[in-house]
Short mmCIF file of C-alpha atoms and ligand atoms in Angstrom, two decimals:
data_model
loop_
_atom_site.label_atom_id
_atom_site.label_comp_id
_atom_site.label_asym_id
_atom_site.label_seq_id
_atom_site.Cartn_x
_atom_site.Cartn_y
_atom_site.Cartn_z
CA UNK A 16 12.69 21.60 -5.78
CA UNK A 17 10.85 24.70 -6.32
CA UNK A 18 10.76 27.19 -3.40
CA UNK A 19 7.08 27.65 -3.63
CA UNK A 20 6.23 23.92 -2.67
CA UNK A 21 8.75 24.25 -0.47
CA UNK A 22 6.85 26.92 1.34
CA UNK A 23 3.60 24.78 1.52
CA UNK A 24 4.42 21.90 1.80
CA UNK A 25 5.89 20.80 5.76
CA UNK A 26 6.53 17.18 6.46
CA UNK A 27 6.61 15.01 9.71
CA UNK A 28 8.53 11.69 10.38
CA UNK A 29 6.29 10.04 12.87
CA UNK A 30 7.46 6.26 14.74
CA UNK A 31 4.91 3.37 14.52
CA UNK A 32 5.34 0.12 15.91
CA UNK A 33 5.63 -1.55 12.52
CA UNK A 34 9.03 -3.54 11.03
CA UNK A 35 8.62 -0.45 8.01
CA UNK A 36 9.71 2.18 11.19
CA UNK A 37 8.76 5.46 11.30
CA UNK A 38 6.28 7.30 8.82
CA UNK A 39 6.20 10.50 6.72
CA UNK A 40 2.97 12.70 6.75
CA UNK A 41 2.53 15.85 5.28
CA UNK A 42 1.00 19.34 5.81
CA UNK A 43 -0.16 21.19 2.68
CA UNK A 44 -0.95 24.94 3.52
CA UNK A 45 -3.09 25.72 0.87
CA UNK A 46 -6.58 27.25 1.17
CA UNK A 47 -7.30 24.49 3.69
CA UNK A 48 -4.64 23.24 6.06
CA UNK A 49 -4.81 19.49 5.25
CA UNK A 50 -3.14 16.61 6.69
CA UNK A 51 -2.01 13.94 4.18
CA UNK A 52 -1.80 10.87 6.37
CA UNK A 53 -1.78 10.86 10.18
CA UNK A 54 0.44 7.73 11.46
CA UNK A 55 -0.57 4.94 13.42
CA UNK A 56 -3.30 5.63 16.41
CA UNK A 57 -0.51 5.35 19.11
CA UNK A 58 -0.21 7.54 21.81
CA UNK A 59 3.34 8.08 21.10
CA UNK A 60 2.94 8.84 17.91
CA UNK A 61 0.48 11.30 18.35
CA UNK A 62 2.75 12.73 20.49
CA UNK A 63 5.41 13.43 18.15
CA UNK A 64 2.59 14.72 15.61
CA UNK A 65 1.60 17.27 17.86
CA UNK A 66 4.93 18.46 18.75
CA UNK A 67 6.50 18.49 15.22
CA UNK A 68 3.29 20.66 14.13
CA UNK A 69 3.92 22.59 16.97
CA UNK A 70 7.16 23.30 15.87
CA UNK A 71 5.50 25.01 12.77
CA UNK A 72 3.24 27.31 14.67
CA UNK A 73 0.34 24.47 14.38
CA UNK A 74 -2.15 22.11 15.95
CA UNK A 75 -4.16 20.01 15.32
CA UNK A 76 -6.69 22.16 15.73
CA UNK A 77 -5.97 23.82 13.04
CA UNK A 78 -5.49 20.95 10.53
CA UNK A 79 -8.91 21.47 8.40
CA UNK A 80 -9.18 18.02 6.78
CA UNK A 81 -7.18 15.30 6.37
CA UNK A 82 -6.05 13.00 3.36
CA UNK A 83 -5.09 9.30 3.21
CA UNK A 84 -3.01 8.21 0.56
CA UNK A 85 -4.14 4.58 1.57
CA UNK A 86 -5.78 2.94 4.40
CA UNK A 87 -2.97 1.47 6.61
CA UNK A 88 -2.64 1.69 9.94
CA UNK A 89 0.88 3.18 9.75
CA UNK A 90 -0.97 5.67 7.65
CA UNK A 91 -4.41 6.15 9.01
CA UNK A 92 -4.47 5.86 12.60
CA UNK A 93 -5.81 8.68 13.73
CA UNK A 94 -8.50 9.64 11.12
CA UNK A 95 -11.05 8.67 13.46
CA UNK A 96 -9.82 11.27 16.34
CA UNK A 97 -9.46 13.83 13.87
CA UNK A 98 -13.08 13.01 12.44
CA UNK A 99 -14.05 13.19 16.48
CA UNK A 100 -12.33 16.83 16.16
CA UNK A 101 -14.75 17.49 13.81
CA UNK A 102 -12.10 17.73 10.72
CA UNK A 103 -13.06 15.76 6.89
CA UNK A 104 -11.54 12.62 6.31
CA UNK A 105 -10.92 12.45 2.41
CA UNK A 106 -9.74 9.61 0.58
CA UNK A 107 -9.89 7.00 -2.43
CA UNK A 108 -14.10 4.62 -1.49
CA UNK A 109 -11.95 1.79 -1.39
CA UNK A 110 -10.22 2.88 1.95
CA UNK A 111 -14.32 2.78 3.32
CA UNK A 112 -14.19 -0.80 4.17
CA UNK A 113 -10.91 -0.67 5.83
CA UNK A 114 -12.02 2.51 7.76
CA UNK A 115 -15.62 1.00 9.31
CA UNK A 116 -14.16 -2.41 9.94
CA UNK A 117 -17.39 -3.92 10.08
CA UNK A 118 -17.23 -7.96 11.50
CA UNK A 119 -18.73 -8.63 8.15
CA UNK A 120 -15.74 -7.57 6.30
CA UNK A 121 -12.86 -8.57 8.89
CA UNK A 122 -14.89 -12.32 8.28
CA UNK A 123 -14.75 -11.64 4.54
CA UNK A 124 -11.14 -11.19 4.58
CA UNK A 125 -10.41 -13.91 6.49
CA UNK A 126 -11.79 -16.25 4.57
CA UNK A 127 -10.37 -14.60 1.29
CA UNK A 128 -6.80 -15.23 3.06
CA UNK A 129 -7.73 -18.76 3.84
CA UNK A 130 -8.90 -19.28 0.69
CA UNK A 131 -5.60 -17.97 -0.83
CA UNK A 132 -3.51 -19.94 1.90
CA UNK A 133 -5.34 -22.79 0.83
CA UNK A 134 -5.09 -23.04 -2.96
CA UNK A 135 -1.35 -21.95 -2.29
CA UNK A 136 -0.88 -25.02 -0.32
CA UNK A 137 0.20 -23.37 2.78
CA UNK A 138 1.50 -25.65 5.78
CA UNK A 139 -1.27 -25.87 8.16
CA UNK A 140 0.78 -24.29 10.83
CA UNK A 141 0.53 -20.85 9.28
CA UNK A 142 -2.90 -20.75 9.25
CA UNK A 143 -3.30 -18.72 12.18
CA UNK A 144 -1.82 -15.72 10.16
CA UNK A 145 -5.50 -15.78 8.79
CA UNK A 146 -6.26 -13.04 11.63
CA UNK A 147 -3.13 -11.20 11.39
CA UNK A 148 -4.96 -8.55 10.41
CA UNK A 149 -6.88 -7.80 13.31
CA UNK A 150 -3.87 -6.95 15.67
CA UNK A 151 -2.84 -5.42 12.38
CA UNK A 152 -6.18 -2.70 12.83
CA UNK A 153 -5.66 -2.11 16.29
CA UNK A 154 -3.26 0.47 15.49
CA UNK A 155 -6.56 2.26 13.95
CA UNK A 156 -10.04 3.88 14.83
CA UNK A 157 -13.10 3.35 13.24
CA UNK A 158 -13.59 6.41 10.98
CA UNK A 159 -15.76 6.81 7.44
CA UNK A 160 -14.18 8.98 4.33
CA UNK A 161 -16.40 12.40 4.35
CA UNK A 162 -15.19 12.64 1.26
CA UNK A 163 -14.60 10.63 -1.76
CA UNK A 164 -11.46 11.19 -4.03
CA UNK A 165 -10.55 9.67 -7.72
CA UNK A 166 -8.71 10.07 -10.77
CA UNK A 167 -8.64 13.54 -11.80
CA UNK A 168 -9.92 15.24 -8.53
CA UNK A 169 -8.70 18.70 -7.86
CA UNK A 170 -7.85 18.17 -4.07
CA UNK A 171 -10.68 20.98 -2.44
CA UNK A 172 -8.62 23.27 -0.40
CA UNK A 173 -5.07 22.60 -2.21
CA UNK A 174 -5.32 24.81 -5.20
CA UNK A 175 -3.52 23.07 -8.33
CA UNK A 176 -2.78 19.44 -6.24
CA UNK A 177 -4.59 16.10 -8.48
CA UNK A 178 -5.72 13.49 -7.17
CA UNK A 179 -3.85 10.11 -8.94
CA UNK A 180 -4.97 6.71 -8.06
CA UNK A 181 -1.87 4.65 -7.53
CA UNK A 182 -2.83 0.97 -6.98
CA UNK A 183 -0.69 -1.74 -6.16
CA UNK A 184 0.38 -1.76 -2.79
CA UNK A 185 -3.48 -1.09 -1.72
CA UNK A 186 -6.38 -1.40 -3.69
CA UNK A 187 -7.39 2.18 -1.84
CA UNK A 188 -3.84 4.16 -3.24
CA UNK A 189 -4.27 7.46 -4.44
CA UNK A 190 -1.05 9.94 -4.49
CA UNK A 191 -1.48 13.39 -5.30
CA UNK A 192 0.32 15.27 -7.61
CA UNK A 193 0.92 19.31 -8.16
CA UNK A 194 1.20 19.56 -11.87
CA UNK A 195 2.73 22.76 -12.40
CA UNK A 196 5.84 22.29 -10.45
CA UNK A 197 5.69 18.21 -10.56
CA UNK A 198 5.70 17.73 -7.06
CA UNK A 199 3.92 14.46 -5.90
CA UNK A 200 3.28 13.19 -2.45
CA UNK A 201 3.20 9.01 -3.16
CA UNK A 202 2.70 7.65 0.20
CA UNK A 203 3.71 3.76 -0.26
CA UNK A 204 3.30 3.85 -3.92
CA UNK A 205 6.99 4.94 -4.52
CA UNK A 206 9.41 4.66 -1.28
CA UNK A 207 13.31 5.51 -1.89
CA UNK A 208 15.15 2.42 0.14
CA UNK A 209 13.04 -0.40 -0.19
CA UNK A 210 10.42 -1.10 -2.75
CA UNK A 211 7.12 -1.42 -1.08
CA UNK A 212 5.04 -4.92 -1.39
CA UNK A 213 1.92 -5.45 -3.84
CA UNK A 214 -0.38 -6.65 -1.43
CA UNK A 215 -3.48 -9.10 -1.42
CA UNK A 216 -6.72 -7.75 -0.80
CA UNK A 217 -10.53 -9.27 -1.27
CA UNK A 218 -12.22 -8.42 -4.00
CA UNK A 219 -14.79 -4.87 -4.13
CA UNK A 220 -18.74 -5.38 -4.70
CA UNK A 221 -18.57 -9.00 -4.77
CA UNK A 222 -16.98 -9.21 -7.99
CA UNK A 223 -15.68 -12.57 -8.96
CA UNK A 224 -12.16 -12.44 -8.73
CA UNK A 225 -9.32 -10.79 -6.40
CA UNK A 226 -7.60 -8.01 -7.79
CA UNK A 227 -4.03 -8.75 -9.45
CA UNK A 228 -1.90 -6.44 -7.41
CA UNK A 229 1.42 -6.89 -8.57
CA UNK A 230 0.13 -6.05 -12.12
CA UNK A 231 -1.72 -2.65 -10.59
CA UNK A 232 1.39 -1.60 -9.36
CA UNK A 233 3.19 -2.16 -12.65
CA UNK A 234 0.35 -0.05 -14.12
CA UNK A 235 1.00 2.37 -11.57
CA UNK A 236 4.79 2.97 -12.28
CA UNK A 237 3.90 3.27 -15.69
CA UNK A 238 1.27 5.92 -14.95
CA UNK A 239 4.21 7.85 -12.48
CA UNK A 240 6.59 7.45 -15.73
CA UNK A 241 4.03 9.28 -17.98
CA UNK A 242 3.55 11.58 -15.43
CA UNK A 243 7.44 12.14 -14.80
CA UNK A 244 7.83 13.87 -11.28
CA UNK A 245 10.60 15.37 -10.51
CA UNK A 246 10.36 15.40 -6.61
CA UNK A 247 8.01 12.67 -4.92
CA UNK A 248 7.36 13.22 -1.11
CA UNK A 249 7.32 9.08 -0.12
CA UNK A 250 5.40 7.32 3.14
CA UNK A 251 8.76 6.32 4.66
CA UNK A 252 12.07 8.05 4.45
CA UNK A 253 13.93 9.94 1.90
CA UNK A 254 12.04 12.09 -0.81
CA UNK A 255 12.70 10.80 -4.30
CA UNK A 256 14.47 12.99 -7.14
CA UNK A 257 15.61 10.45 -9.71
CA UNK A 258 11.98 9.21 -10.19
CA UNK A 259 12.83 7.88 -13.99
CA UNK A 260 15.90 6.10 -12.92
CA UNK A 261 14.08 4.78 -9.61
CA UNK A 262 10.63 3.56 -11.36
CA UNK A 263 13.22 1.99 -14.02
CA UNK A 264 15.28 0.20 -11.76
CA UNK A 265 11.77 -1.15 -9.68
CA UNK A 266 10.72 -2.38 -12.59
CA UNK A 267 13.71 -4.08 -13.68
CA UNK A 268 14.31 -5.95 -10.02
CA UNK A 269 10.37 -6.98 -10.29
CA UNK A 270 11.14 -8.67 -13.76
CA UNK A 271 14.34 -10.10 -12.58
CA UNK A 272 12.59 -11.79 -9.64
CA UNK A 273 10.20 -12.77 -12.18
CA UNK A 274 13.16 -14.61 -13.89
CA UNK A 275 13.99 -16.26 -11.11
CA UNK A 276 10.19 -17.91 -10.60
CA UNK A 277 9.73 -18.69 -14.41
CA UNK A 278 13.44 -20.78 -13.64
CA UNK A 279 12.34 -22.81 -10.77
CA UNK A 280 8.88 -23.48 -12.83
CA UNK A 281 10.87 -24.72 -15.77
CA UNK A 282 12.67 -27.52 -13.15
CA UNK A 283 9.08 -28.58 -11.82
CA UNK A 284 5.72 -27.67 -11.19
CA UNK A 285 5.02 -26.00 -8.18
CA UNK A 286 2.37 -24.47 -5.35
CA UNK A 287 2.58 -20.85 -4.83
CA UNK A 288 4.07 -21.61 -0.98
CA UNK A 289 6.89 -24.28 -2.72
CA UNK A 290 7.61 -20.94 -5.01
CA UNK A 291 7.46 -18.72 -1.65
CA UNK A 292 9.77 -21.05 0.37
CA UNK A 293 12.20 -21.14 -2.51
CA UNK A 294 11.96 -17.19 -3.08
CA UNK A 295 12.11 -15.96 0.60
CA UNK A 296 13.99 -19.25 2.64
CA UNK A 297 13.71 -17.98 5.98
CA UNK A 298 12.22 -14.91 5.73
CA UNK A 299 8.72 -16.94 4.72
CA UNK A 300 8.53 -18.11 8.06
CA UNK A 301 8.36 -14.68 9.96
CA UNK A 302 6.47 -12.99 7.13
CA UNK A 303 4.02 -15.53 5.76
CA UNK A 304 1.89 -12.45 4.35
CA UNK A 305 3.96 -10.63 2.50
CA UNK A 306 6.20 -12.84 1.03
CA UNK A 307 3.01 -14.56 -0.53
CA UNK A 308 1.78 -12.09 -1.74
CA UNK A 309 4.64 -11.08 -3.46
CA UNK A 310 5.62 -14.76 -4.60
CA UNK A 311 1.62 -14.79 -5.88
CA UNK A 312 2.62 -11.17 -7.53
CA UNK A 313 4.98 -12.79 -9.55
CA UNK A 314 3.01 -15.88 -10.53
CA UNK A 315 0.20 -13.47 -11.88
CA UNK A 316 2.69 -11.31 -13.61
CA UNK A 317 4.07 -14.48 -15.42
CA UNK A 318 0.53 -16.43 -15.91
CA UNK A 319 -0.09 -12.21 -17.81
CA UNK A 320 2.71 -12.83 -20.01
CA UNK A 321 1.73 -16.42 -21.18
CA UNK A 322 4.92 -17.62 -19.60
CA UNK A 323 3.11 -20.04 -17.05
CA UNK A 324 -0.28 -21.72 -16.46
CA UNK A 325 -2.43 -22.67 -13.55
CA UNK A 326 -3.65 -26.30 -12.88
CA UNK A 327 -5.76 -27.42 -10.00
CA UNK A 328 -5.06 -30.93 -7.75
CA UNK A 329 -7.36 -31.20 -5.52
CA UNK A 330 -7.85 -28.21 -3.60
CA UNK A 331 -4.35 -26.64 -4.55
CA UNK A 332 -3.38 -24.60 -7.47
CA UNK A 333 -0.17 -25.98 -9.45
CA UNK A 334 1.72 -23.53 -11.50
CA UNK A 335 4.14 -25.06 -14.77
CA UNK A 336 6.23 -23.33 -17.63
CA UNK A 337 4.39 -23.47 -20.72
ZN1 ZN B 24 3.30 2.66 5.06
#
């Protein structure tokens, strides 16, 4: 890594209460002091903020604005007290929604998920996981983006930093990248042990139909390939130095997993919850949310490549090899 980023660049391991464990967030000393994520809005975690930026001769006082890479609570938690601090709150418009938590929305998104959990064919006794995602935001504060970043940004403050949007894992995923010495900071976009989940989401501006994460994040590792890091700062544990030979290798499991789907379509058709019981045995049951998404992922990926189709009965979907 080059000493320079080295020199600007500190970074904080902070513990949230989620199965992921603890994450990273970032300090870039440039022209402004800024804050690239914040951790959940716990009081222990706030805690450990504090004292690790202690450690480096600051506060949070003197954090100037602050940056989310994307709007979960694991990464966002404390934009609101930092907005109360008086600081700017920059970030991808798509993270707005998330961030104001307006009834309106938290009732769009549940029925969006019960819609999905319905035309998946999901057993009746998971539906409660509808409102998962309210406990889910209580790990956050109502805040609003002062700012709004996209493609191409310079980040104001951080001299030479780019702003990337990085889709996939959340519609709102932007990762920022310093071109001259090919540092990035990827929050969940790119993490080192475990390969982070496309997730479902509602669509934006009432448009028709949901966003296809899985294929977003494909796009997305393409992008990172084009861009070719060579050191990427990630949202949980280890930085990243092989980025070809990591991106590669993500790929490659995603397809293989694809495989695996296409096979159990070719025996019979099924509902995107037979596919998820089948893919995830077990694990479904304690992660109903994820592992859907990621079983519907797959079923998008392989309804892109012509591989499968779609046919309703009744009010579920039924997916078949062509
Ligand atoms: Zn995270």
């Amino acid at each position: 890594m080059n000493a320079t980023m080295a020199d600007e660049i500190l970074s904080f391991t902070v513990p949230t209460p989620f199965l992921v464990g603890p994450v990273n967030c970032f300090l870039i000393k440039g022209d402004a002091v800024t804050l690239v994520d914040t951790g959940p809005r716990t009081s222990r975690a706030k805690e450990v903020l504090v004292s690790q930026l202690k450690d480096h001769g600051f506060s949070l006082e003197d954090v100037d604005q602050v940056i989310l890479t994307h709007h979960h609570p694991d990464h966002i938690g404390l934009a609101g007290l930092m907005r109360e601090m008086g600081k700017n709150v920059l970030g991808h418009w798509k993270n707005d929604r998330w961030l104001e938590m307006k009834d309106s929305f938290l009732q769009e998104h549940e029925m969006f998920m019960r819609g999905i959990y319905q035309s998946a064919g999901v057993h009746d006794r998971f539906l409660h996981h509808v409102h998962d995602v309210k406990e889910y935001l209580s790990f956050t504060d109502r805040a609003t983006c002062d700012v709004h970043l996209t493609e191409g940004d310079e980040v104001p403050g951080c001299k030479g930093w780019k702003v990337i949007e990085t889709p996939g894992h959340a519609q709102s995923h932007i990762s920022l990248l310093h071109e001259q010495t090919g540092t990035m900071i990827a929050g969940d976009h790119l993490i080192k042990n475990i390969s982070s989940n496309p997730i479902l989401e509602p669509p934006y501006n009432g448009e028709p139909n949901r966003p296809k994460p899985l294929l977003q994040q494909r796009e997305s590792y393409y992008k990172t390939l084009e861009l070719a890091p060579s050191f990427v700062y990630t949202g949980h544990g280890d930085p990243i130095e092989d980025v070809e030979v990591l991106i590669k290798d993500r790929l490659r499991q995603q397809e293989e997993r694809a495989k695996k789907v296409g096979a159990l379509l070719k025996q019979e058709p099924l509902t995107a919850f037979q596919v998820c019981q089948k893919l995830f045995p077990g694990i479904y049951k304690k992660q109903i949310g994820l592992t859907l998404s990621e079983t519907i992922g797959q079923l998008d990926y392989l309804q892109s490549e012509g591989m499968i189709t779609q046919v309703k009965s009744g009010e579920v979907d039924l997916y078949r090899h062509q």
